[in-house]
Amino acid sequence: MITVEKPVDRTKYSLLSVVIPVYQEGSHIKNTVKIIEDVLISNNITYEFIFVDDGSTDNTFSELKSLARDNWRVSVVRLSRNFGKESAICAGLDYAAGDMILTMDADLQHPPEVIPAMVDAWLNEGYDVVEGVKHSRGKENIIYRVCAKFFYYMVNKSSDVNLERASDFKLMDRKVVEAWKKLPERTSFFRGMSAWLGFRRKEIEFDVAKRVAGRSKWSLFRLLRLAANAVTSYTTVPLHFITLLGAVMLFGAVVLGVQTLYMKLSGRAGSGFTTVILLQLIIGSAIMTSLGIIGLYLSKIYHEVKARPRYIVSEYIRGGEDK
Ligand code: UDP
Ligand code: MG
């Protein structure tokens, strides 16, 4: 059972934890921090930064370390290798101490100017989750766009979680994060999980900005993996679809079987190779696809059963500590 602890008091001195997963962003991370910090300071928001270095191999960690040395509000969690953005966010949430916790990207694609409105919705309107939703998706190539559309269509049709405009840019109350941390799943899909958790939610639209520098780390393979993960996290509809497919094929088999027998008995059976080949192909591909879908769920169960930790921390620099 997941219970809610005592709610935190919401005052204008409440602490905001800004959780940022960082991978290969060394060239511009200091600039990013400066821009976010300017927004926070000019809006009198009390804040801390939790950076999670997701196993970067460039100068990201040394940059973060120097940030932490100069700024006691900066904490850095270094993961032992690249675990992926989802796991990095989990790590950040585990280390965040704030009354409200904000997750955002390190490349300024999530505009910091929206943060004050998010904090305001938490502070003055009593919302527990303030979601940044994509007003426009920014510049993406056509293939990516089509794939994304298809993927979201699938998820929307098969589960009641609307993911199309969801992003990882969101502000959550302490109690939401505590509830999230108690979910036992290993392979999670953060974006949708906060929708699943519920609570009082508000959406704030934002325009996805251009990446400041560096490049996106999503290769096609990574995206496909994320998509498979997202679908299997929320719904078992594809499994039922297999049963349905089987039923349809059975119906076809009965009809064709009767027809074949009739032809045979009436002595009219003859050259039917095309039909045989087509049937072979259809049945073969249906079976393969079905096995693949079952395999996806099987691998999910396999990973969950192993129950390995979501991430491993190799170093932790707590803000304000002597370094
Ligand atoms: N990121 C991460 N681990 C990864 C890949 C990305 O922590 O393995 C971080 C990255 O540093 C950035 C955020 O996740 O802060 C979003 O990454 P990216 O900009 O590559 O994704 P996109 O905006 O293209 O979806
Ligand atoms: Mg980005």
Coordinates of C-alpha atoms and ligand atoms in Angstrom, one line a residue:
M1 CA 0.0 0.0 0.0
I2 CA 1.3 3.4 -0.8
T3 CA 0.3 6.0 1.7
V4 CA 0.9 9.7 1.7
E5 CA 3.0 11.3 4.4
K6 CA 2.2 14.6 6.0
P7 CA 1.9 17.3 3.4
V8 CA 4.6 19.9 3.3
D9 CA 3.7 23.6 4.1
R10 CA 3.7 25.6 1.0
T11 CA 5.3 29.0 1.5
K12 CA 7.3 31.3 -0.7
Y13 CA 10.4 30.0 1.1
S14 CA 9.7 26.4 0.1
L15 CA 12.7 24.7 -1.5
L16 CA 12.6 23.9 -5.2
S17 CA 14.9 21.0 -6.2
V18 CA 15.9 21.3 -9.9
V19 CA 16.8 17.8 -11.1
I20 CA 18.8 17.7 -14.4
P21 CA 20.1 14.5 -16.0
V22 CA 23.3 15.3 -17.9
Y23 CA 25.0 13.3 -20.5
Q24 CA 27.8 14.7 -22.7
E25 CA 26.8 18.4 -22.1
G26 CA 30.1 19.7 -20.9
S27 CA 30.5 22.4 -23.5
H28 CA 27.4 24.4 -22.4
I29 CA 26.3 23.1 -19.0
K30 CA 27.7 26.2 -17.1
N31 CA 25.9 28.5 -19.4
T32 CA 22.7 26.5 -18.9
V33 CA 23.0 26.7 -15.2
K34 CA 23.6 30.5 -15.3
I35 CA 20.4 31.0 -17.4
I36 CA 18.2 28.9 -15.2
E37 CA 19.7 30.5 -12.1
D38 CA 19.0 34.0 -13.3
V39 CA 15.3 33.1 -13.8
L40 CA 15.1 31.6 -10.3
I41 CA 16.9 34.4 -8.5
S42 CA 14.9 37.1 -10.2
N43 CA 11.7 35.4 -9.1
N44 CA 12.9 34.9 -5.5
I45 CA 12.7 31.2 -5.7
T46 CA 14.7 29.2 -3.1
Y47 CA 16.4 26.4 -5.0
E48 CA 19.0 23.7 -5.2
F49 CA 20.3 21.9 -8.2
I50 CA 20.8 18.1 -8.4
F51 CA 22.8 17.2 -11.5
V52 CA 23.0 13.6 -12.4
D53 CA 26.0 12.9 -14.6
D54 CA 24.8 9.9 -16.5
G55 CA 28.3 8.4 -17.2
S56 CA 29.5 11.2 -19.5
T57 CA 32.9 10.7 -21.1
D58 CA 33.5 14.3 -22.0
N59 CA 34.3 17.1 -19.5
T60 CA 30.8 17.2 -18.1
F61 CA 31.8 15.8 -14.6
S62 CA 34.7 18.2 -14.1
E63 CA 32.4 21.1 -15.1
L64 CA 29.8 20.0 -12.7
K65 CA 32.4 19.6 -10.0
S66 CA 33.7 23.1 -10.5
L67 CA 30.1 24.4 -10.4
A68 CA 29.5 22.6 -7.1
R69 CA 32.8 24.0 -5.7
D70 CA 31.7 27.6 -6.5
N71 CA 28.0 27.2 -5.6
W72 CA 26.7 25.6 -2.4
R73 CA 23.3 25.1 -4.0
V74 CA 24.7 22.6 -6.5
S75 CA 24.9 18.9 -5.8
V76 CA 26.2 16.3 -8.2
V77 CA 25.5 12.6 -8.4
R78 CA 27.7 10.7 -10.7
L79 CA 26.5 7.4 -12.1
S80 CA 28.9 4.6 -12.6
R81 CA 28.1 4.4 -16.3
N82 CA 25.5 5.6 -18.8
F83 CA 22.2 4.2 -17.5
G84 CA 20.0 6.3 -19.7
K85 CA 17.9 9.4 -19.0
E86 CA 15.1 7.5 -17.2
S87 CA 17.4 6.1 -14.6
A88 CA 19.3 9.4 -14.3
I89 CA 16.0 11.1 -13.4
C90 CA 15.3 8.4 -10.8
A91 CA 18.6 9.0 -9.2
G92 CA 18.0 12.7 -9.1
L93 CA 14.6 12.3 -7.5
D94 CA 16.2 10.1 -4.8
Y95 CA 18.7 12.8 -3.9
A96 CA 16.4 15.8 -4.1
A97 CA 15.4 17.3 -0.8
G98 CA 13.0 20.0 -2.0
D99 CA 9.3 20.5 -1.1
M100 CA 8.7 20.6 -4.8
I101 CA 10.9 19.0 -7.4
L102 CA 11.4 20.0 -11.0
T103 CA 12.8 17.8 -13.7
M104 CA 14.2 19.4 -16.8
D105 CA 16.8 18.8 -19.6
A106 CA 20.3 20.3 -19.7
D107 CA 20.0 21.7 -23.2
L108 CA 17.5 24.5 -22.5
Q109 CA 14.9 22.8 -24.7
H110 CA 12.7 23.2 -21.7
P111 CA 12.5 27.0 -21.4
P112 CA 13.4 28.2 -17.9
E113 CA 11.0 31.1 -18.2
V114 CA 8.1 28.7 -17.6
I115 CA 9.5 27.7 -14.1
P116 CA 8.0 30.7 -12.2
A117 CA 4.5 29.9 -13.5
M118 CA 5.0 26.2 -12.5
V119 CA 6.0 27.2 -9.0
D120 CA 3.1 29.6 -8.8
A121 CA 0.6 26.8 -9.7
W122 CA 2.1 24.7 -6.8
L123 CA 2.2 27.5 -4.3
N124 CA -0.9 29.5 -4.9
E125 CA -3.3 27.2 -6.8
G126 CA -2.5 24.0 -4.8
Y127 CA -1.6 21.7 -7.7
D128 CA 0.6 18.7 -6.9
V129 CA 1.9 18.0 -10.4
V130 CA 2.5 20.8 -12.9
E131 CA 3.2 19.3 -16.3
G132 CA 5.0 21.1 -19.1
V133 CA 3.2 20.0 -22.2
K134 CA 4.6 20.5 -25.7
H135 CA 2.7 23.3 -27.5
S136 CA 4.9 22.7 -30.6
R137 CA 7.4 19.9 -30.9
G138 CA 10.2 22.1 -32.2
K139 CA 12.3 21.0 -35.2
E140 CA 12.2 17.3 -35.9
N141 CA 12.7 15.5 -39.1
I142 CA 9.8 14.0 -41.0
I143 CA 10.6 10.3 -40.3
Y144 CA 10.9 11.0 -36.5
R145 CA 7.7 13.0 -36.6
V146 CA 5.7 10.1 -38.3
C147 CA 7.2 7.5 -36.0
A148 CA 6.3 9.6 -33.0
K149 CA 2.7 10.1 -34.2
F150 CA 2.3 6.4 -34.8
F151 CA 3.8 5.5 -31.4
Y152 CA 1.6 7.9 -29.5
Y153 CA -1.5 6.8 -31.4
M154 CA -0.8 3.2 -30.3
V155 CA -0.3 4.1 -26.7
N156 CA -3.3 6.4 -26.6
K157 CA -5.6 3.7 -28.2
S158 CA -4.4 1.0 -25.9
S159 CA -4.2 2.7 -22.5
D160 CA -5.8 5.7 -20.8
V161 CA -2.6 7.6 -20.5
N162 CA -2.3 10.5 -23.0
L163 CA 1.4 10.8 -23.8
E164 CA 1.5 12.7 -27.0
R165 CA 2.3 16.1 -25.6
A166 CA 3.8 14.9 -22.3
S167 CA 7.4 15.8 -21.6
D168 CA 9.9 15.2 -18.8
F169 CA 9.6 18.9 -17.9
K170 CA 7.5 18.8 -14.8
L171 CA 7.2 20.1 -11.2
M172 CA 6.0 17.7 -8.6
D173 CA 5.1 18.0 -4.9
R174 CA 7.2 16.1 -2.4
K175 CA 4.4 13.6 -1.8
V176 CA 4.1 12.7 -5.5
V177 CA 7.9 12.0 -5.7
E178 CA 7.6 9.9 -2.5
A179 CA 4.8 7.9 -4.1
W180 CA 6.8 7.5 -7.3
K181 CA 9.9 6.2 -5.3
K182 CA 7.8 3.5 -3.8
L183 CA 6.8 2.0 -7.1
P184 CA 8.8 -1.2 -7.4
E185 CA 9.2 -1.2 -11.1
R186 CA 12.7 -1.2 -12.6
T187 CA 12.0 -0.3 -16.1
S188 CA 9.8 2.8 -15.9
F189 CA 8.6 5.4 -18.3
F190 CA 8.8 8.6 -16.2
R191 CA 6.7 10.7 -18.5
G192 CA 3.7 8.5 -18.3
M193 CA 4.1 7.3 -14.8
S194 CA 3.4 10.7 -13.3
A195 CA 0.1 10.6 -15.2
W196 CA -0.6 7.2 -13.8
L197 CA 0.0 8.4 -10.3
G198 CA -2.8 10.9 -10.5
F199 CA -2.9 13.8 -7.9
R200 CA -4.1 17.3 -8.7
R201 CA -2.6 18.1 -12.0
K202 CA -2.2 21.2 -14.2
E203 CA -0.8 21.5 -17.6
I204 CA 1.3 24.5 -18.8
E205 CA 2.1 24.7 -22.4
F206 CA 5.6 25.5 -23.7
D207 CA 7.3 25.7 -27.0
V208 CA 10.2 23.2 -27.3
A209 CA 13.3 25.4 -27.9
K210 CA 16.2 24.5 -30.1
R211 CA 19.0 22.6 -28.4
V212 CA 21.7 25.2 -27.2
A213 CA 24.7 23.1 -28.3
G214 CA 25.7 19.5 -28.7
R215 CA 23.3 17.0 -30.2
S216 CA 20.4 14.8 -29.2
K217 CA 21.4 11.4 -27.9
W218 CA 18.4 9.6 -29.2
S219 CA 19.4 7.2 -31.9
L220 CA 16.7 5.3 -33.7
F221 CA 17.5 2.2 -31.7
R222 CA 17.3 4.0 -28.4
L223 CA 13.9 5.5 -29.4
L224 CA 12.6 2.1 -30.4
R225 CA 13.7 0.7 -27.1
L226 CA 12.0 3.5 -25.3
A227 CA 8.8 3.0 -27.3
A228 CA 8.7 -0.7 -26.5
N229 CA 9.3 0.0 -22.9
A230 CA 6.6 2.6 -22.8
V231 CA 4.0 0.4 -24.4
T232 CA 4.8 -2.7 -22.3
S233 CA 4.7 -0.5 -19.2
Y234 CA 1.1 0.6 -19.6
T235 CA -0.8 -1.9 -21.5
T236 CA -1.2 -5.6 -22.3
V237 CA -3.5 -4.8 -25.2
P238 CA -0.9 -6.2 -27.8
L239 CA -1.2 -9.6 -26.1
H240 CA -4.9 -9.6 -26.4
F241 CA -4.5 -8.5 -30.0
I242 CA -2.6 -11.7 -30.6
T243 CA -5.6 -13.8 -29.4
L244 CA -7.9 -11.7 -31.6
L245 CA -5.6 -12.3 -34.6
G246 CA -5.7 -16.1 -33.8
A247 CA -9.5 -16.0 -33.8
V248 CA -9.6 -14.2 -37.1
M249 CA -7.2 -16.7 -38.6
L250 CA -9.2 -19.6 -37.3
F251 CA -12.3 -18.2 -38.9
G252 CA -10.4 -17.9 -42.2
A253 CA -9.1 -21.4 -41.8
V254 CA -12.6 -22.9 -41.4
V255 CA -13.9 -21.0 -44.5
L256 CA -11.0 -22.0 -46.7
G257 CA -11.0 -25.5 -45.3
V258 CA -14.6 -26.1 -46.3
Q259 CA -14.0 -24.6 -49.7
T260 CA -10.9 -26.7 -50.3
L261 CA -12.7 -29.9 -49.2
Y262 CA -15.6 -29.1 -51.5
M263 CA -13.3 -28.5 -54.5
K264 CA -11.5 -31.8 -53.7
L265 CA -14.7 -33.8 -53.4
S266 CA -16.2 -32.3 -56.5
G267 CA -13.0 -33.2 -58.4
R268 CA -12.2 -29.6 -59.2
A269 CA -9.1 -29.2 -57.1
G270 CA -6.2 -28.2 -59.2
S271 CA -3.3 -25.8 -59.3
G272 CA -3.5 -23.8 -56.1
F273 CA 0.1 -23.0 -55.4
T274 CA -0.4 -19.2 -55.2
T275 CA -2.9 -19.7 -52.4
V276 CA -0.6 -22.0 -50.6
I277 CA 2.3 -19.7 -50.8
L278 CA 0.3 -16.7 -49.7
L279 CA -1.2 -18.6 -46.8
Q280 CA 2.3 -19.7 -45.7
L281 CA 3.5 -16.1 -45.8
I282 CA 0.6 -14.7 -43.9
I283 CA 0.6 -17.3 -41.2
G284 CA 4.3 -17.3 -40.9
S285 CA 4.5 -13.5 -40.4
A286 CA 1.6 -13.5 -38.0
I287 CA 3.3 -16.1 -35.9
M288 CA 6.6 -14.3 -35.9
T289 CA 5.1 -11.0 -35.0
S290 CA 3.0 -12.6 -32.2
L291 CA 6.1 -14.3 -30.8
G292 CA 7.9 -11.0 -30.9
I293 CA 5.2 -9.3 -28.9
I294 CA 5.1 -12.0 -26.4
G295 CA 8.9 -11.8 -26.2
L296 CA 8.7 -8.1 -25.4
Y297 CA 6.6 -8.8 -22.3
L298 CA 8.7 -11.8 -21.4
S299 CA 11.9 -9.6 -21.5
K300 CA 10.1 -7.0 -19.4
I301 CA 9.3 -9.7 -16.8
Y302 CA 12.8 -11.0 -17.0
H303 CA 14.3 -7.6 -16.2
E304 CA 11.8 -7.0 -13.4
V305 CA 12.5 -10.4 -11.8
K306 CA 16.2 -9.7 -11.8
A307 CA 15.4 -6.7 -9.7
R308 CA 18.7 -4.9 -10.3
P309 CA 18.9 -1.4 -9.0
R310 CA 17.9 1.3 -11.5
Y311 CA 21.3 3.0 -11.3
I312 CA 24.6 2.8 -9.4
V313 CA 26.2 5.9 -8.0
S314 CA 30.0 6.2 -8.2
E315 CA 30.4 9.7 -6.6
Y316 CA 28.2 12.2 -4.7
I317 CA 29.1 15.8 -4.1
R318 CA 26.6 17.4 -1.7
G319 CA 26.1 21.1 -2.2
G320 CA 27.5 23.2 0.6
E321 CA 30.0 20.5 1.8
D322 CA 33.7 21.4 1.9
K323 CA 35.3 20.1 -1.2
Ligands
UDP1 N1 20.4 12.4 -21.2 C1 20.9 11.5 -20.1 N2 21.3 10.3 -20.5 C2 21.3 9.8 -21.7 C3 20.8 10.6 -22.7 C4 20.4 11.9 -22.4 O1 20.9 11.9 -19.0 O2 21.7 8.6 -21.9 C5 20.0 13.8 -20.8 C6 20.6 14.9 -21.7 O3 21.8 15.3 -21.1 C7 19.6 16.0 -21.6 C8 18.3 15.1 -21.5 O4 18.6 13.8 -21.1 O5 19.7 16.7 -20.4 C9 17.6 15.1 -22.9 O6 18.4 14.5 -23.8 P1 18.4 14.9 -25.4 O7 18.5 16.4 -25.5 O8 19.5 14.1 -26.0 O9 17.0 14.4 -25.8 P2 15.9 15.1 -26.8 O10 15.8 16.5 -26.2 O11 16.5 15.0 -28.1 O12 14.7 14.3 -26.6
MG2 MG 17.1 17.8 -25.9

